[in-house]
Coordinates of C-alpha atoms in Angstrom, one line a residue:
X1 CA -31.8 50.6 55.5
X2 CA -28.7 53.2 54.8
X3 CA -27.3 53.2 51.9
X4 CA -23.8 52.9 51.9
X5 CA -21.6 55.6 50.2
X6 CA -19.8 54.1 47.4
X7 CA -16.0 55.8 45.8
X8 CA -13.7 55.2 43.6
X9 CA -10.5 54.1 44.3
X10 CA -8.6 52.9 41.4
X11 CA -8.6 52.9 37.6
X12 CA -7.2 50.9 35.3
X13 CA -7.6 51.1 31.5
X14 CA -6.3 49.8 28.3
X15 CA -7.3 52.0 25.3
X16 CA -6.6 53.3 21.6
X17 CA -4.9 56.6 23.0
X18 CA -2.8 55.0 25.7
X19 CA -2.6 52.0 28.2
X20 CA -2.8 52.6 32.0
X21 CA -4.2 55.8 33.8
X22 CA -1.4 58.7 33.2
X23 CA -1.3 57.8 29.2
X24 CA -5.1 57.6 28.8
X25 CA -6.0 60.7 31.0
X26 CA -3.0 62.6 29.6
X27 CA -4.3 61.6 25.3
X28 CA -7.7 62.9 26.3
X29 CA -6.5 66.1 27.3
X30 CA -4.2 66.6 24.3
X31 CA -7.1 65.6 22.1
X32 CA -5.0 62.1 20.6
X33 CA -6.8 60.6 17.8
X34 CA -6.4 56.5 18.7
X35 CA -8.1 55.6 15.1
X36 CA -5.8 53.8 12.2
X37 CA -5.8 51.7 9.6
X38 CA -6.8 48.1 10.5
X39 CA -3.5 46.1 11.1
X40 CA -5.0 43.2 12.8
X41 CA -6.2 41.5 9.5
X42 CA -6.6 42.1 5.8
X43 CA -8.9 44.4 5.3
X44 CA -8.9 44.3 0.9
X45 CA -12.3 43.5 0.9
X46 CA -13.6 45.7 3.3
X47 CA -15.5 49.1 2.7
X48 CA -14.6 50.2 6.0
X49 CA -10.8 50.2 6.8
X50 CA -10.2 52.0 9.7
X51 CA -10.2 51.3 13.8
X52 CA -9.1 52.0 16.8
X53 CA -6.6 49.2 17.7
X54 CA -4.6 49.5 21.0
X55 CA -1.3 49.0 19.8
X56 CA 0.6 49.0 23.5
X57 CA -0.8 45.8 25.0
X58 CA 1.8 42.8 25.7
X59 CA -0.8 40.4 27.4
X60 CA 2.5 38.4 29.1
X61 CA 3.1 41.7 31.0
X62 CA 0.4 40.8 32.8
X63 CA -0.5 37.3 32.6
X64 CA 1.1 33.9 32.8
X65 CA 1.8 33.1 28.5
X66 CA 0.1 29.5 29.1
X67 CA -3.3 31.5 30.8
X68 CA -2.4 34.1 28.1
X69 CA -3.2 31.1 25.3
X70 CA -6.8 30.1 26.7
X71 CA -8.2 33.5 27.1
X72 CA -9.3 35.5 24.4
X73 CA -8.1 38.8 23.3
X74 CA -11.0 40.6 25.5
X75 CA -10.4 38.3 28.8
X76 CA -6.8 39.6 28.3
X77 CA -8.0 43.1 28.3
X78 CA -10.3 42.9 31.5
X79 CA -7.5 41.0 33.7
X80 CA -4.9 43.0 32.6
X81 CA -7.1 46.2 33.1
X82 CA -8.1 44.7 36.5
X83 CA -5.0 44.3 37.8
X84 CA -3.8 48.0 36.7
X85 CA -7.3 49.1 38.5
X86 CA -5.9 46.7 41.8
X87 CA -2.3 48.5 41.5
X88 CA -3.5 51.8 40.9
X89 CA -5.5 51.3 44.3
X90 CA -2.5 50.0 46.2
X91 CA -5.5 47.1 47.0
X92 CA -4.3 43.9 49.0
X93 CA -6.1 41.7 47.4
X94 CA -4.5 38.6 49.9
X95 CA -5.7 40.6 53.1
X96 CA -9.0 41.4 52.1
X97 CA -12.4 39.3 52.8
X98 CA -13.0 37.5 49.5
X99 CA -16.0 37.0 50.3
X100 CA -17.0 40.6 50.5
X101 CA -14.9 41.4 47.5
X102 CA -16.7 41.2 44.2
X103 CA -16.6 41.4 40.1
X104 CA -19.2 42.8 37.7
X105 CA -17.8 43.2 34.0
X106 CA -19.9 44.0 30.7
X107 CA -19.0 43.5 27.6
X108 CA -20.9 43.1 24.5
X109 CA -19.9 40.4 22.0
X110 CA -17.5 38.3 24.1
X111 CA -14.6 36.0 22.5
X112 CA -15.2 37.1 18.8
X113 CA -12.1 36.4 17.9
X114 CA -12.2 32.6 19.8
X115 CA -15.2 32.0 18.0
X116 CA -14.0 32.9 14.4
X117 CA -10.9 30.7 14.9
X118 CA -12.2 27.8 16.2
X119 CA -15.1 28.1 13.6
X120 CA -12.4 28.3 10.6
X121 CA -10.7 25.2 12.2
X122 CA -13.6 23.3 12.2
X123 CA -14.3 23.9 8.2
X124 CA -10.7 23.3 7.5
X125 CA -10.1 20.4 9.8
X126 CA -12.5 18.7 11.2
X127 CA -15.3 18.7 14.7
X128 CA -12.2 16.3 16.5
X129 CA -9.4 19.6 16.2
X130 CA -11.8 22.4 17.9
X131 CA -9.6 23.2 21.0
X132 CA -11.4 21.9 24.4
X133 CA -11.0 25.8 25.5
X134 CA -13.3 27.4 22.9
X135 CA -16.2 27.7 25.0
X136 CA -14.7 28.8 28.3
X137 CA -12.5 31.4 26.1
X138 CA -15.5 32.9 23.8
X139 CA -18.3 33.0 26.6
X140 CA -19.1 36.6 27.5
X141 CA -19.0 36.3 31.2
X142 CA -15.7 34.6 31.2
X143 CA -13.9 38.0 31.8
X144 CA -15.4 38.2 35.0
X145 CA -14.9 34.5 35.8
X146 CA -11.0 34.7 35.2
X147 CA -10.7 38.3 36.8
X148 CA -12.5 36.4 39.9
X149 CA -9.8 33.4 40.1
X150 CA -7.0 36.0 39.4
X151 CA -7.8 38.6 42.5
X152 CA -9.2 35.5 44.7
X153 CA -12.8 37.1 44.4
X154 CA -15.1 35.3 46.0
X155 CA -18.4 38.4 46.6
X156 CA -21.2 38.6 44.0
X157 CA -19.2 37.1 40.0
X158 CA -21.7 38.8 37.4
X159 CA -21.5 39.9 34.0
X160 CA -23.5 42.4 32.1
X161 CA -24.4 42.0 28.5
X162 CA -26.6 44.8 26.9
X163 CA -24.7 45.8 23.5
X164 CA -23.1 49.5 24.0
X165 CA -24.6 50.4 27.5
X166 CA -22.9 47.0 29.1
X167 CA -19.7 48.9 31.1
X168 CA -22.0 51.3 32.1
X169 CA -24.5 49.0 33.2
X170 CA -22.1 47.1 34.9
X171 CA -20.6 49.9 37.1
X172 CA -24.2 50.6 38.1
X173 CA -25.1 46.9 39.0
X174 CA -21.5 47.0 41.2
X175 CA -22.3 50.7 42.2
X176 CA -25.9 49.1 43.8
X177 CA -24.2 45.9 45.4
X178 CA -22.2 47.7 47.3
X179 CA -25.0 50.7 48.1
X180 CA -26.8 47.8 49.7
X181 CA -24.4 45.7 51.3
X182 CA -23.5 42.7 49.7
X183 CA -20.0 44.0 49.0
X184 CA -17.5 45.9 50.5
X185 CA -15.1 46.2 47.0
X186 CA -16.1 45.5 43.4
X187 CA -13.7 45.3 40.5
X188 CA -16.0 46.4 37.7
X189 CA -16.4 48.0 34.1
X190 CA -15.9 46.0 30.6
X191 CA -14.1 44.7 28.4
X192 CA -14.3 44.3 24.0
X193 CA -12.1 43.3 21.3
X194 CA -14.6 42.7 18.5
X195 CA -12.0 44.0 15.4
X196 CA -12.4 41.1 13.7
X197 CA -13.2 40.1 10.4
X198 CA -16.3 38.8 11.2
X199 CA -18.3 41.5 13.7
X200 CA -16.4 44.0 11.5
X201 CA -18.4 42.6 8.6
X202 CA -21.3 42.7 10.3
X203 CA -21.1 46.4 11.2
X204 CA -20.2 47.0 7.6
X205 CA -23.4 45.2 6.1
X206 CA -25.7 47.8 8.9
X207 CA -24.1 50.4 7.1
X208 CA -23.3 51.7 10.6
X209 CA -19.7 52.3 10.6
X210 CA -18.1 55.5 9.0
X211 CA -17.1 55.3 5.5
X212 CA -14.6 58.4 5.7
X213 CA -11.1 57.5 4.6
X214 CA -9.3 59.5 6.9
X215 CA -8.9 57.4 9.9
X216 CA -7.8 60.9 12.1
X217 CA -11.0 62.5 11.0
X218 CA -13.6 60.0 10.7
X219 CA -15.5 60.0 14.2
X220 CA -16.7 63.3 14.3
X221 CA -19.4 63.5 17.0
X222 CA -22.8 66.0 16.7
X223 CA -20.9 67.2 13.6
X224 CA -23.0 67.9 10.6
X225 CA -20.7 65.6 8.1
X226 CA -20.4 62.3 10.8
X227 CA -21.3 59.5 9.1
X228 CA -21.0 56.4 11.5
X229 CA -18.9 55.4 13.9
X230 CA -15.3 54.3 14.5
X231 CA -15.2 50.5 16.3
X232 CA -12.6 50.5 19.0
X233 CA -11.0 48.3 21.3
X234 CA -9.8 47.7 25.3
X235 CA -10.8 47.8 28.5
X236 CA -11.8 49.6 31.7
X237 CA -12.1 48.7 35.1
X238 CA -12.5 50.5 38.0
X239 CA -12.1 49.5 42.0
X240 CA -15.6 50.5 43.5
X241 CA -15.4 50.2 47.5
X242 CA -17.7 51.6 50.4
X243 CA -16.6 54.4 51.8
X244 CA -15.8 53.2 55.3
X245 CA -13.8 50.6 53.5
X246 CA -11.6 52.5 51.7
X247 CA -11.6 55.1 54.5
X248 CA -10.4 52.4 57.1
X249 CA -7.4 51.4 54.6
X250 CA -6.5 55.5 53.8
X251 CA -7.0 54.9 50.3
X252 CA -6.6 57.5 47.8
X253 CA -10.5 58.5 46.4
X254 CA -11.2 59.8 43.2
X255 CA -14.7 60.4 43.2
X256 CA -17.9 59.2 44.4
X257 CA -20.4 57.2 42.5
X258 CA -24.0 58.6 43.7
X259 CA -26.4 57.9 40.9
X260 CA -27.7 54.9 38.4
X261 CA -30.0 55.1 36.0
X262 CA -31.7 52.5 33.5
X263 CA -33.9 52.0 30.8
X264 CA -35.5 50.1 28.1
X265 CA -36.8 52.3 24.9
X266 CA -39.3 49.0 23.5
X267 CA -39.0 50.5 20.6
X268 CA -36.3 49.3 17.6
X269 CA -33.7 46.7 17.6
X270 CA -30.9 49.2 16.7
X271 CA -32.4 52.4 16.3
X272 CA -33.1 54.6 19.5
X273 CA -36.8 56.1 20.3
X274 CA -37.1 59.1 17.8
X275 CA -37.6 61.3 20.9
X276 CA -34.8 60.6 22.8
X277 CA -37.0 59.5 25.6
X278 CA -35.4 56.3 26.6
X279 CA -32.0 58.0 27.4
X280 CA -33.9 61.5 29.4
X281 CA -35.2 58.8 31.7
X282 CA -32.3 57.3 32.3
X283 CA -30.4 60.4 32.6
X284 CA -32.9 61.6 34.9
X285 CA -33.3 58.3 37.4
X286 CA -30.0 58.7 37.7
X287 CA -29.8 62.4 38.6
X288 CA -33.2 61.4 40.9
X289 CA -31.1 58.8 42.6
X290 CA -28.4 61.5 43.6
X291 CA -31.3 63.5 44.8
X292 CA -29.9 66.5 43.2
X293 CA -31.5 69.1 40.2
X294 CA -30.2 68.2 36.5
X295 CA -29.1 71.5 36.6
X296 CA -26.5 71.4 38.9
X297 CA -24.7 68.8 36.5
X298 CA -21.0 70.3 35.6
X299 CA -20.8 68.1 32.7
X300 CA -22.1 65.3 30.7
X301 CA -19.7 62.6 28.8
X302 CA -22.6 61.6 25.7
X303 CA -22.8 58.4 24.1
X304 CA -21.9 60.7 21.3
X305 CA -21.6 57.7 18.6
X306 CA -21.1 60.4 14.8
X307 CA -24.0 58.5 14.2
X308 CA -27.2 60.8 12.7
X309 CA -29.6 59.4 14.8
X310 CA -27.9 58.6 18.0
X311 CA -25.9 62.5 18.1
X312 CA -29.6 64.2 17.2
X313 CA -31.6 62.0 20.1
X314 CA -28.8 62.1 22.6
X315 CA -29.1 66.0 22.2
X316 CA -33.1 66.1 22.3
X317 CA -32.8 64.0 25.8
X318 CA -30.0 66.2 27.1
X319 CA -32.3 69.1 26.5
X320 CA -35.1 67.9 28.1
X321 CA -33.3 67.1 30.7
X322 CA -31.8 70.2 31.4
X323 CA -34.5 72.5 29.9
X324 CA -32.9 76.0 29.8
X325 CA -29.7 75.4 31.3
X326 CA -29.1 73.1 28.4
X327 CA -26.8 75.5 26.5
X328 CA -24.4 76.2 30.1
X329 CA -23.6 72.7 30.7
X330 CA -20.8 71.3 28.7
X331 CA -20.9 67.9 26.7
X332 CA -18.9 66.0 25.0
X333 CA -18.2 62.7 22.9
X334 CA -14.7 61.3 23.8
X335 CA -15.1 58.3 21.5
X336 CA -14.1 61.2 18.8
X337 CA -10.4 60.1 20.0
X338 CA -10.8 56.5 21.3
X339 CA -13.4 55.4 19.0
X340 CA -16.3 53.3 20.3
X341 CA -15.5 50.4 22.5
X342 CA -18.6 48.9 22.2
X343 CA -19.3 47.1 25.7
X344 CA -16.3 48.6 27.6
X345 CA -17.2 52.4 25.9
X346 CA -18.8 53.2 29.4
X347 CA -16.0 52.5 31.8
X348 CA -13.1 54.3 29.8
X349 CA -15.9 57.0 29.7
X350 CA -16.4 56.7 33.1
X351 CA -12.8 57.9 34.0
X352 CA -13.0 60.5 31.2
X353 CA -15.5 61.9 33.9
X354 CA -12.9 61.6 37.0
X355 CA -10.8 63.2 34.8
X356 CA -13.2 66.2 35.0
X357 CA -14.0 66.0 38.8
X358 CA -10.0 65.3 40.0
X359 CA -8.6 67.7 37.7
X360 CA -11.3 70.4 36.5
X361 CA -9.9 69.5 33.0
X362 CA -13.1 68.7 30.4
X363 CA -11.9 66.4 27.6
X364 CA -13.1 67.6 24.0
X365 CA -15.1 66.7 20.7
X366 CA -12.6 66.2 18.5
X367 CA -12.7 66.4 14.8
X368 CA -15.9 69.3 15.5
X369 CA -15.8 71.8 12.4
X370 CA -19.5 71.7 11.2
X371 CA -22.0 72.7 13.5
X372 CA -25.5 70.7 13.0
X373 CA -28.8 72.6 13.4
X374 CA -30.3 69.4 15.2
X375 CA -26.9 69.4 17.4
X376 CA -26.6 72.3 19.2
X377 CA -25.3 72.0 22.5
X378 CA -21.8 73.2 23.6
X379 CA -19.7 69.9 22.5
X380 CA -16.1 71.1 24.1
X381 CA -15.2 71.7 20.5
X382 CA -11.4 70.3 19.4
X383 CA -9.9 71.0 22.7
X384 CA -10.0 70.0 26.5
X385 CA -10.8 72.9 28.8
X386 CA -10.6 74.0 32.4
X387 CA -13.8 74.1 34.2
X388 CA -14.7 72.9 38.2
X389 CA -16.5 70.1 37.8
X390 CA -18.7 68.6 41.1
X391 CA -21.1 66.4 39.1
X392 CA -20.3 64.4 35.9
X393 CA -22.5 62.5 34.0
X394 CA -21.9 59.0 31.8
X395 CA -24.3 58.0 28.9
X396 CA -24.5 54.7 27.2
X397 CA -27.3 54.0 24.7
X398 CA -26.9 50.0 23.4
X399 CA -29.3 48.4 20.1
X400 CA -31.8 46.7 21.6
X401 CA -32.9 49.9 23.4
X402 CA -30.9 49.4 26.6
X403 CA -29.9 52.8 28.0
X404 CA -27.4 53.3 31.3
X405 CA -26.5 56.6 33.0
X406 CA -24.0 57.2 35.8
X407 CA -23.5 59.7 38.0
X408 CA -20.4 60.8 39.7
X409 CA -19.6 63.2 42.2
X410 CA -16.7 65.3 43.4
X411 CA -15.2 63.4 46.5
X412 CA -15.7 65.8 49.7

């Protein structure tokens, strides 16, 4: 059976450096930092007080006020970003064959804010006061469910929960759904809103977060002085279509999805495999799926969390993939600007790859000042770079040993 070509025709993003495609892409080009002191809860008792919050989001601009109250913040992000993506794609959802229009969204944590609020109500007021909407607001798949309802998408409707690899796995699965002919159009990406006291406390206790008190320099992927990741929030959604469907309606095409790889480390619940082999195999799978040589890559958007182990082992994995060409391929971590959106990270990072393909601009790794002998690649330090890119790879690696890579190609 012939595999269908799959193209990207719409982008919707809600991020700490800007809402909407234009604002986000401009932020990436400028090297804008979206990390600041937390405003969503009182951090007085916390060791860490910084995160990358979405500051300019008004859910009522996208969703009916009554509906808003029945959605956790992560679902509000997902529905809003999906509507922005549909609008950007100039997609008339009324005229689509709804059974051939699907949704696949990733979220690592789901409705954490709802869970915490309702648990507080249980303790203070008793079980009878817990909201009947608690479960359908909290469960991780409800973002996909609500997007499907909002857009009348009756095709495949799934959710991926693979920690920080969730959005990249979701995009990969949506790509395969269209490629094998099970849908014509998919809304796909990730959403996360876990800047809440409990999840924050959990990451603090793991010693996973940066303790740098200066928000603007705390996230420094691949830099020798990195000391942990910075939590972010937001959503990224893409409209994927079969090429023939997109051409038929005269859609503007941003790029093509040509490869997907997904592997497991089978090593440790939080630490990556010590030789970076899981990440290497995911990248190799994506490259092989696309039928290209690794050396044809023009840009890699790294998982690049600003943690000691991730950055060192991902660098090792990239070297294993590219061999002697490793020093010629620019690698950057946009988490230096947006913080780490956990389950939504891969979606906004796929959009960073689209920037490289469509505008020939590679976003920088900001706060890169002190080289680390274990991280010695070209990390596009501090300033965006002009370069013609034909193939861009995006990596996402999650707790539990989940590794995912997607390969995007300039549309020709």
